[in-house]
PDB file of C-alpha atoms in Angstrom:
ATOM      1  CA  VAL J   1      19.654 -24.095 -15.422  1.00 96.00           C
ATOM      2  CA  GLY J   2      19.030 -20.498 -16.474  1.00 96.00           C
ATOM      3  CA  CYS J   3      16.625 -18.920 -18.937  1.00 96.00           C
ATOM      4  CA  ASP J   4      16.150 -15.461 -20.437  1.00 95.00           C
ATOM      5  CA  ARG J   5      14.321 -13.752 -23.291  1.00 93.00           C
ATOM      6  CA  SER J   6      17.622 -12.354 -24.591  1.00 94.00           C
ATOM      7  CA  LYS J   7      19.566 -14.701 -26.863  1.00 97.00           C
ATOM      8  CA  SER J   8      22.661 -12.510 -26.429  1.00 96.00           C
ATOM      9  CA  LEU J   9      22.607 -12.971 -22.654  1.00 95.00           C
ATOM     10  CA  VAL J  10      21.994 -16.712 -23.028  1.00 97.00           C
ATOM     11  CA  ASP J  11      24.974 -16.869 -25.415  1.00 98.00           C
ATOM     12  CA  ILE J  12      27.150 -15.233 -22.741  1.00 97.00           C
ATOM     13  CA  CYS J  13      26.075 -17.986 -20.320  1.00 97.00           C
ATOM     14  CA  GLY J  14      27.057 -20.590 -22.914  1.00 97.00           C
ATOM     15  CA  GLU J  15      30.486 -18.983 -23.370  1.00 98.00           C
ATOM     16  CA  LYS J  16      30.960 -19.286 -19.596  1.00 97.00           C
ATOM     17  CA  HIS J  17      29.877 -22.972 -19.749  1.00 98.00           C
ATOM     18  CA  PHE J  18      26.593 -22.445 -17.888  1.00 97.00           C
ATOM     19  CA  GLN J  19      23.393 -24.178 -18.961  1.00 97.00           C
ATOM     20  CA  ALA J  20      20.816 -21.655 -20.204  1.00 98.00           C
ATOM     21  CA  PHE J  21      18.116 -21.387 -22.851  1.00 98.00           C
ATOM     22  CA  VAL J  22      15.851 -18.749 -24.413  1.00 98.00           C
ATOM     23  CA  CYS J  23      12.229 -18.683 -23.287  1.00 97.00           C
ATOM     24  CA  ASP J  24       9.365 -16.530 -22.000  1.00 96.00           C
ATOM     25  CA  ALA J  25       8.759 -16.373 -18.232  1.00 96.00           C
ATOM     26  CA  LEU J  26       5.036 -16.880 -18.931  1.00 97.00           C
ATOM     27  CA  SER J  27       5.729 -20.262 -20.538  1.00 97.00           C
ATOM     28  CA  VAL J  28       8.858 -22.104 -19.414  1.00 97.00           C
ATOM     29  CA  PRO J  29       9.410 -25.377 -21.370  1.00 97.00           C
ATOM     30  CA  MET J  30      10.158 -27.538 -18.339  1.00 97.00           C
ATOM     31  CA  ARG J  31       8.114 -30.256 -16.640  1.00 98.00           C
ATOM     32  CA  SER J  32       5.860 -29.264 -13.747  1.00 98.00           C
ATOM     33  CA  GLY J  33       7.357 -30.085 -10.361  1.00 98.00           C
ATOM     34  CA  SER J  34      10.846 -30.580 -11.789  1.00 98.00           C
ATOM     35  CA  CYS J  35      12.690 -27.917  -9.738  1.00 98.00           C
ATOM     36  CA  ASP J  36      13.835 -27.918  -6.122  1.00 98.00           C
ATOM     37  CA  ALA J  37      14.242 -24.134  -6.209  1.00 98.00           C
ATOM     38  CA  CYS J  38      13.602 -21.230  -8.576  1.00 98.00           C
ATOM     39  CA  ILE J  39      15.006 -17.699  -8.599  1.00 98.00           C
ATOM     40  CA  SER J  40      13.333 -14.785 -10.372  1.00 98.00           C
ATOM     41  CA  VAL J  41      15.395 -11.605 -10.106  1.00 96.00           C
ATOM     42  CA  ALA J  42      14.452  -8.357 -11.885  1.00 95.00           C
ATOM     43  CA  VAL J  43      12.012 -10.097 -14.230  1.00 96.00           C
ATOM     44  CA  ILE J  44       8.401  -9.724 -13.068  1.00 98.00           C
ATOM     45  CA  HIS J  45       8.556  -5.925 -12.874  1.00 98.00           C
ATOM     46  CA  HIS J  46       8.879  -5.847 -16.692  1.00 97.00           C
ATOM     47  CA  PHE J  47       5.364  -7.288 -17.223  1.00 98.00           C
ATOM     48  CA  SER J  48       2.830  -4.556 -17.906  1.00 95.00           C
ATOM     49  CA  THR J  49      -0.399  -5.874 -16.352  1.00 97.00           C
ATOM     50  CA  ALA J  50      -1.368  -7.329 -12.984  1.00 97.00           C
ATOM     51  CA  GLU J  51      -2.739 -10.408 -14.791  1.00 98.00           C
ATOM     52  CA  ARG J  52       0.575 -11.114 -16.520  1.00 98.00           C
ATOM     53  CA  ARG J  53       2.606 -10.509 -13.359  1.00 98.00           C
ATOM     54  CA  LEU J  54       0.383 -12.959 -11.491  1.00 98.00           C
ATOM     55  CA  ALA J  55       0.601 -15.504 -14.321  1.00 98.00           C
ATOM     56  CA  THR J  56       4.410 -15.270 -14.155  1.00 98.00           C
ATOM     57  CA  ILE J  57       4.378 -16.090 -10.438  1.00 98.00           C
ATOM     58  CA  ARG J  58       1.997 -18.992 -11.096  1.00 98.00           C
ATOM     59  CA  GLU J  59       4.340 -20.330 -13.808  1.00 98.00           C
ATOM     60  CA  LEU J  60       7.247 -20.102 -11.367  1.00 98.00           C
ATOM     61  CA  ALA J  61       5.230 -22.085  -8.817  1.00 98.00           C
ATOM     62  CA  ARG J  62       4.321 -24.706 -11.442  1.00 98.00           C
ATOM     63  CA  LEU J  63       7.986 -25.567 -11.909  1.00 98.00           C
ATOM     64  CA  LEU J  64       8.504 -26.311  -8.206  1.00 98.00           C
ATOM     65  CA  ARG J  65       8.138 -29.709  -6.591  1.00 98.00           C
ATOM     66  CA  PRO J  66       6.002 -29.806  -3.393  1.00 98.00           C
ATOM     67  CA  GLY J  67       8.132 -28.252  -0.676  1.00 98.00           C
ATOM     68  CA  GLY J  68      10.276 -26.483  -3.260  1.00 98.00           C
ATOM     69  CA  MET J  69      11.230 -22.853  -2.718  1.00 98.00           C
ATOM     70  CA  ALA J  70      11.245 -19.749  -4.903  1.00 98.00           C
ATOM     71  CA  LEU J  71      12.906 -16.368  -4.396  1.00 98.00           C
ATOM     72  CA  ILE J  72      11.460 -13.327  -6.193  1.00 98.00           C
ATOM     73  CA  TYR J  73      13.003  -9.834  -6.421  1.00 98.00           C
ATOM     74  CA  VAL J  74      11.253  -6.828  -7.992  1.00 98.00           C
ATOM     75  CA  TRP J  75      12.084  -3.122  -8.073  1.00 97.00           C
ATOM     76  CA  ALA J  76      10.395  -1.131  -5.280  1.00 98.00           C
ATOM     77  CA  MET J  77       8.435   2.096  -5.574  1.00 97.00           C
ATOM     78  CA  GLU J  78       9.881   3.001  -2.175  1.00 97.00           C
ATOM     79  CA  GLN J  79      13.518   3.868  -2.799  1.00 96.00           C
ATOM     80  CA  GLU J  80      13.595   5.518   0.623  1.00 95.00           C
ATOM     81  CA  TYR J  81      12.405   3.101   3.308  1.00 95.00           C
ATOM     82  CA  LYS J  82      12.443   3.510   7.091  1.00 93.00           C
ATOM     83  CA  ASN J  83      14.326   6.800   6.684  1.00 93.00           C
ATOM     84  CA  GLN J  84      17.080   5.082   4.701  1.00 94.00           C
ATOM     85  CA  LYS J  85      17.828   5.843   1.057  1.00 95.00           C
ATOM     86  CA  SER J  86      18.485   2.862  -1.197  1.00 95.00           C
ATOM     87  CA  LYS J  87      21.861   2.309  -2.803  1.00 92.00           C
ATOM     88  CA  TYR J  88      20.223   3.342  -6.079  1.00 91.00           C
ATOM     89  CA  LEU J  89      19.434   6.847  -4.757  1.00 92.00           C
ATOM     90  CA  LYS J  90      22.784   7.189  -2.997  1.00 90.00           C
ATOM     91  CA  GLU J  91      24.847   6.408  -6.090  1.00 84.00           C
ATOM     92  CA  LYS J  92      24.610   9.700  -7.961  1.00 69.00           C
ATOM     93  CA  ASN J  93      27.365   8.753 -10.383  1.00 55.00           C
ATOM     94  CA  GLY J  94      29.710  11.599 -11.187  1.00 45.00           C
ATOM     95  CA  SER J  95      27.784  14.108  -9.084  1.00 45.00           C
ATOM     96  CA  LYS J  96      29.995  14.167  -5.987  1.00 45.00           C
ATOM     97  CA  GLY J  97      30.766  17.696  -4.976  1.00 38.00           C
ATOM     98  CA  LYS J  98      28.395  19.123  -7.558  1.00 39.00           C
ATOM     99  CA  GLY J  99      25.165  20.852  -6.694  1.00 33.00           C
ATOM    100  CA  LYS J 100      23.360  19.601  -9.793  1.00 33.00           C
ATOM    101  CA  GLU J 101      21.722  16.202 -10.150  1.00 31.00           C
ATOM    102  CA  ILE J 102      23.022  14.313 -13.178  1.00 29.00           C
ATOM    103  CA  ASN J 103      20.396  12.568 -15.255  1.00 34.00           C
ATOM    104  CA  THR J 104      22.355   9.651 -16.632  1.00 31.00           C
ATOM    105  CA  GLY J 105      19.358   8.021 -18.252  1.00 32.00           C
ATOM    106  CA  THR J 106      20.505   4.541 -17.318  1.00 31.00           C
ATOM    107  CA  THR J 107      18.681   1.627 -15.797  1.00 33.00           C
ATOM    108  CA  GLN J 108      19.369   0.339 -12.308  1.00 36.00           C
ATOM    109  CA  ARG J 109      21.396  -2.843 -11.978  1.00 35.00           C
ATOM    110  CA  LEU J 110      19.766  -4.767  -9.145  1.00 34.00           C
ATOM    111  CA  PHE J 111      22.719  -7.155  -9.022  1.00 31.00           C
ATOM    112  CA  THR J 112      26.066  -7.418 -10.781  1.00 29.00           C
ATOM    113  CA  ASP J 113      24.889 -10.680 -12.328  1.00 29.00           C
ATOM    114  CA  GLN J 114      21.186 -11.353 -12.730  1.00 30.00           C
ATOM    115  CA  VAL J 115      19.865 -14.883 -12.619  1.00 27.00           C
ATOM    116  CA  PRO J 116      17.425 -14.703 -14.718  1.00 28.00           C
ATOM    117  CA  GLY J 117      -1.240 -18.099 -20.216  1.00 32.00           C
ATOM    118  CA  SER J 118      -3.459 -16.106 -17.982  1.00 33.00           C
ATOM    119  CA  GLY J 119      -7.267 -16.566 -18.044  1.00 38.00           C
ATOM    120  CA  SER J 120     -10.352 -15.472 -16.119  1.00 37.00           C
ATOM    121  CA  GLN J 121      -8.978 -16.935 -12.882  1.00 39.00           C
ATOM    122  CA  ASP J 122      -5.929 -14.681 -13.183  1.00 41.00           C
ATOM    123  CA  SER J 123      -8.155 -11.662 -13.740  1.00 43.00           C
ATOM    124  CA  ALA J 124     -10.340 -12.427 -10.725  1.00 47.00           C
ATOM    125  CA  SER J 125      -7.333 -13.044  -8.495  1.00 47.00           C
ATOM    126  CA  SER J 126      -5.545  -9.893  -9.644  1.00 47.00           C
ATOM    127  CA  ASP J 127      -8.672  -7.798  -9.080  1.00 55.00           C
ATOM    128  CA  GLN J 128      -8.879  -9.128  -5.546  1.00 56.00           C
ATOM    129  CA  PHE J 129      -5.299  -8.345  -4.559  1.00 50.00           C
ATOM    130  CA  THR J 130      -5.490  -4.932  -6.289  1.00 52.00           C
ATOM    131  CA  ASN J 131      -8.505  -4.121  -4.122  1.00 59.00           C
ATOM    132  CA  ASP J 132      -6.631  -5.385  -1.059  1.00 57.00           C
ATOM    133  CA  LEU J 133      -3.742  -3.057  -1.874  1.00 54.00           C
ATOM    134  CA  LYS J 134      -6.085  -0.077  -2.118  1.00 54.00           C
ATOM    135  CA  ASP J 135      -7.483  -0.974   1.301  1.00 56.00           C
ATOM    136  CA  GLU J 136      -3.932  -1.033   2.658  1.00 51.00           C
ATOM    137  CA  GLY J 137      -3.222   2.441   1.287  1.00 51.00           C
ATOM    138  CA  CYS J 138      -1.122   1.587  -1.757  1.00 60.00           C
ATOM    139  CA  ASN J 139      -1.427   4.374  -4.288  1.00 56.00           C
ATOM    140  CA  ALA J 140      -1.374   2.132  -7.338  1.00 48.00           C
ATOM    141  CA  ARG J 141      -2.378   4.129 -10.409  1.00 53.00           C
ATOM    142  CA  PRO J 142      -3.288   2.122 -13.519  1.00 54.00           C
ATOM    143  CA  VAL J 143      -2.138   3.533 -16.838  1.00 53.00           C
ATOM    144  CA  GLY J 144      -4.835   3.760 -19.497  1.00 55.00           C
ATOM    145  CA  ALA J 145      -4.354   2.469 -23.024  1.00 54.00           C
ATOM    146  CA  ASP J 146      -4.180   6.022 -24.347  1.00 54.00           C
ATOM    147  CA  SER J 147      -1.776   7.273 -21.678  1.00 68.00           C
ATOM    148  CA  ARG J 148       1.858   8.132 -22.305  1.00 86.00           C
ATOM    149  CA  LEU J 149       4.269   6.529 -19.878  1.00 93.00           C
ATOM    150  CA  PRO J 150       6.581   8.912 -18.009  1.00 95.00           C
ATOM    151  CA  VAL J 151      10.335   8.570 -18.580  1.00 94.00           C
ATOM    152  CA  HIS J 152      12.199   8.151 -15.315  1.00 94.00           C
ATOM    153  CA  THR J 153      15.047  10.451 -14.297  1.00 91.00           C
ATOM    154  CA  ASN J 154      17.857   8.220 -13.084  1.00 85.00           C
ATOM    155  CA  ARG J 155      18.890   8.192  -9.410  1.00 89.00           C
ATOM    156  CA  THR J 156      15.696   9.920  -8.297  1.00 93.00           C
ATOM    157  CA  SER J 157      12.587   8.711  -6.469  1.00 95.00           C
ATOM    158  CA  PHE J 158       9.846   7.208  -8.603  1.00 96.00           C
ATOM    159  CA  GLN J 159       6.878   9.424  -9.440  1.00 94.00           C
ATOM    160  CA  SER J 160       4.811   6.671 -11.069  1.00 96.00           C
ATOM    161  CA  GLN J 161       4.486   2.903 -10.730  1.00 97.00           C
ATOM    162  CA  ASP J 162       4.438   2.414 -14.491  1.00 97.00           C
ATOM    163  CA  LEU J 163       7.302   4.068 -16.340  1.00 96.00           C
ATOM    164  CA  LEU J 164      10.078   3.843 -18.899  1.00 96.00           C
ATOM    165  CA  VAL J 165      13.736   3.763 -17.874  1.00 93.00           C
ATOM    166  CA  PRO J 166      16.141   4.870 -20.633  1.00 87.00           C
ATOM    167  CA  TRP J 167      19.638   3.499 -21.104  1.00 79.00           C
ATOM    168  CA  HIS J 168      22.359   3.781 -23.719  1.00 74.00           C
ATOM    169  CA  LEU J 169      24.680   1.243 -25.264  1.00 69.00           C
ATOM    170  CA  LYS J 170      28.317   1.999 -24.506  1.00 68.00           C
ATOM    171  CA  GLY J 171      29.238   3.732 -27.757  1.00 62.00           C
ATOM    172  CA  GLY J 172      27.259   3.626 -30.990  1.00 52.00           C
ATOM    173  CA  THR J 173      28.629   0.221 -31.989  1.00 50.00           C
ATOM    174  CA  LYS J 174      30.261  -2.680 -30.222  1.00 45.00           C
ATOM    175  CA  LYS J 175      32.589  -5.474 -31.214  1.00 46.00           C
ATOM    176  CA  LYS J 176      31.228  -8.984 -31.251  1.00 45.00           C
ATOM    177  CA  GLU J 177      33.067  -9.964 -28.089  1.00 42.00           C
ATOM    178  CA  GLU J 178      32.027  -6.881 -26.092  1.00 41.00           C
ATOM    179  CA  ARG J 179      29.264  -7.197 -23.540  1.00 42.00           C
ATOM    180  CA  VAL J 180      26.291  -4.829 -23.765  1.00 40.00           C
ATOM    181  CA  ASP J 181      26.477  -2.440 -20.839  1.00 40.00           C
ATOM    182  CA  THR J 182      25.171   0.897 -19.606  1.00 39.00           C
ATOM    183  CA  VAL J 183      27.218   4.076 -19.604  1.00 41.00           C
ATOM    184  CA  LEU J 184      27.039   6.909 -17.102  1.00 44.00           C
ATOM    185  CA  VAL J 185      27.225  10.369 -18.671  1.00 47.00           C
ATOM    186  CA  PRO J 186      25.335  13.653 -18.192  1.00 50.00           C
ATOM    187  CA  ALA J 187      22.211  13.675 -20.362  1.00 51.00           C
ATOM    188  CA  ASP J 188      23.053  17.050 -21.923  1.00 52.00           C
ATOM    189  CA  SER J 189      26.703  16.264 -22.630  1.00 54.00           C
ATOM    190  CA  LYS J 190      28.336  15.822 -26.036  1.00 56.00           C
ATOM    191  CA  GLU J 191      29.072  12.201 -25.156  1.00 55.00           C
ATOM    192  CA  SER J 192      25.398  11.580 -24.481  1.00 53.00           C
ATOM    193  CA  GLN J 193      24.373  13.084 -27.823  1.00 51.00           C
ATOM    194  CA  GLU J 194      26.842  10.812 -29.636  1.00 55.00           C
ATOM    195  CA  LEU J 195      25.476   7.660 -27.990  1.00 50.00           C
ATOM    196  CA  SER J 196      22.956   5.682 -29.996  1.00 64.00           C
ATOM    197  CA  PRO J 197      20.583   4.074 -29.781  1.00 82.00           C
ATOM    198  CA  VAL J 198      18.735   4.921 -26.555  1.00 83.00           C
ATOM    199  CA  PHE J 199      16.454   2.153 -25.322  1.00 88.00           C
ATOM    200  CA  HIS J 200      13.426   2.663 -23.077  1.00 92.00           C
ATOM    201  CA  ARG J 201      12.645  -0.317 -20.868  1.00 92.00           C
ATOM    202  CA  TYR J 202       9.202  -0.692 -19.295  1.00 96.00           C
ATOM    203  CA  TYR J 203       9.022  -1.124 -15.509  1.00 97.00           C
ATOM    204  CA  HIS J 204       6.174  -1.568 -13.058  1.00 98.00           C
ATOM    205  CA  VAL J 205       7.705  -0.695  -9.701  1.00 98.00           C
ATOM    206  CA  PHE J 206       5.984  -2.477  -6.811  1.00 98.00           C
ATOM    207  CA  CYS J 207       4.652  -0.668  -3.762  1.00 98.00           C
ATOM    208  CA  GLU J 208       4.848  -2.182  -0.271  1.00 97.00           C
ATOM    209  CA  GLY J 209       2.694  -5.298   0.068  1.00 97.00           C
ATOM    210  CA  GLU J 210       1.907  -5.605  -3.648  1.00 98.00           C
ATOM    211  CA  LEU J 211       4.204  -8.541  -4.479  1.00 98.00           C
ATOM    212  CA  GLU J 212       3.245 -10.379  -1.295  1.00 98.00           C
ATOM    213  CA  ALA J 213      -0.477  -9.870  -1.993  1.00 98.00           C
ATOM    214  CA  ALA J 214      -0.068 -11.283  -5.503  1.00 98.00           C
ATOM    215  CA  CYS J 215       1.716 -14.346  -4.128  1.00 98.00           C
ATOM    216  CA  ARG J 216      -0.878 -14.875  -1.382  1.00 98.00           C
ATOM    217  CA  SER J 217      -3.659 -14.850  -3.978  1.00 98.00           C
ATOM    218  CA  LEU J 218      -2.344 -18.202  -5.277  1.00 98.00           C
ATOM    219  CA  ASP J 219      -3.521 -21.258  -3.368  1.00 97.00           C
ATOM    220  CA  CYS J 220      -0.600 -23.413  -4.528  1.00 97.00           C
ATOM    221  CA  VAL J 221       2.115 -21.568  -2.562  1.00 98.00           C
ATOM    222  CA  ARG J 222       2.786 -20.246   0.925  1.00 98.00           C
ATOM    223  CA  VAL J 223       4.709 -17.021   1.588  1.00 98.00           C
ATOM    224  CA  GLN J 224       7.577 -17.926   3.910  1.00 98.00           C
ATOM    225  CA  LYS J 225       9.133 -14.474   4.050  1.00 98.00           C
ATOM    226  CA  SER J 226       8.535 -11.009   2.628  1.00 98.00           C
ATOM    227  CA  TYR J 227      11.127  -8.258   3.006  1.00 98.00           C
ATOM    228  CA  TYR J 228      12.745  -5.101   1.599  1.00 98.00           C
ATOM    229  CA  ASP J 229      16.322  -5.194   0.324  1.00 97.00           C
ATOM    230  CA  GLN J 230      18.111  -2.125  -1.094  1.00 94.00           C
ATOM    231  CA  GLY J 231      15.262  -0.742  -3.176  1.00 97.00           C
ATOM    232  CA  ASN J 232      13.657  -4.115  -3.953  1.00 98.00           C
ATOM    233  CA  TRP J 233      10.655  -5.986  -2.599  1.00 98.00           C
ATOM    234  CA  CYS J 234      11.428  -9.656  -2.091  1.00 98.00           C
ATOM    235  CA  VAL J 235       9.386 -12.772  -1.344  1.00 98.00           C
ATOM    236  CA  ILE J 236      10.375 -16.342  -0.516  1.00 98.00           C
ATOM    237  CA  LEU J 237       7.681 -18.878  -1.478  1.00 98.00           C
ATOM    238  CA  GLU J 238       7.140 -22.536  -0.672  1.00 98.00           C
ATOM    239  CA  LYS J 239       5.178 -24.824  -3.018  1.00 98.00           C
ATOM    240  CA  LEU J 240       2.351 -26.613  -1.222  1.00 98.00           C
TER     241      LEU J 240
END
């Protein structure tokens, strides 16, 4: 069973005869302990505070039966890890043989197909793992309420943990049966100027150890594995 905030994406699942429904990852309308396994891919990095990101992980854990497993993927701050560039940095679309970096202004696709109420306890837990991250050398920089978020330049290393990633719809309009997709064109080209609208999606990219620390702050789960995979930080959890 799948769920997503986007009705259009859920409708696509229905057309393909998959079971899916619209909901918020902070409040999934399913019974506690009803799932053998849960997958959260490219979801949690769209929540804008540590408290909400932690609450999302707790909600994921609530759905699991004891012994159940969860897999979480989030976008990594480190797009170059152990002297290896991620696929995201390597794929400079349309720039082969050219000396100039092309700013396509599109969002990364982590996978071809994505499977898609905090209180004082959340705040205390998030403060603790944020302090732990600082001790471990993570340069997490909170963004103030009056700050403007930077807009990311596609296919480049991240300069901030909190940012906006722009992307365009393919063409100004689309037919009912067409799937919403990104398009890769130079930002200063005529084609780019004709594209509308441009959407800016919020991301919090995770630094090394941040996702694992958030998961370890919950006493209802155990971290079975934490690893890096092509520009993403990943954790496998077990419900206690």
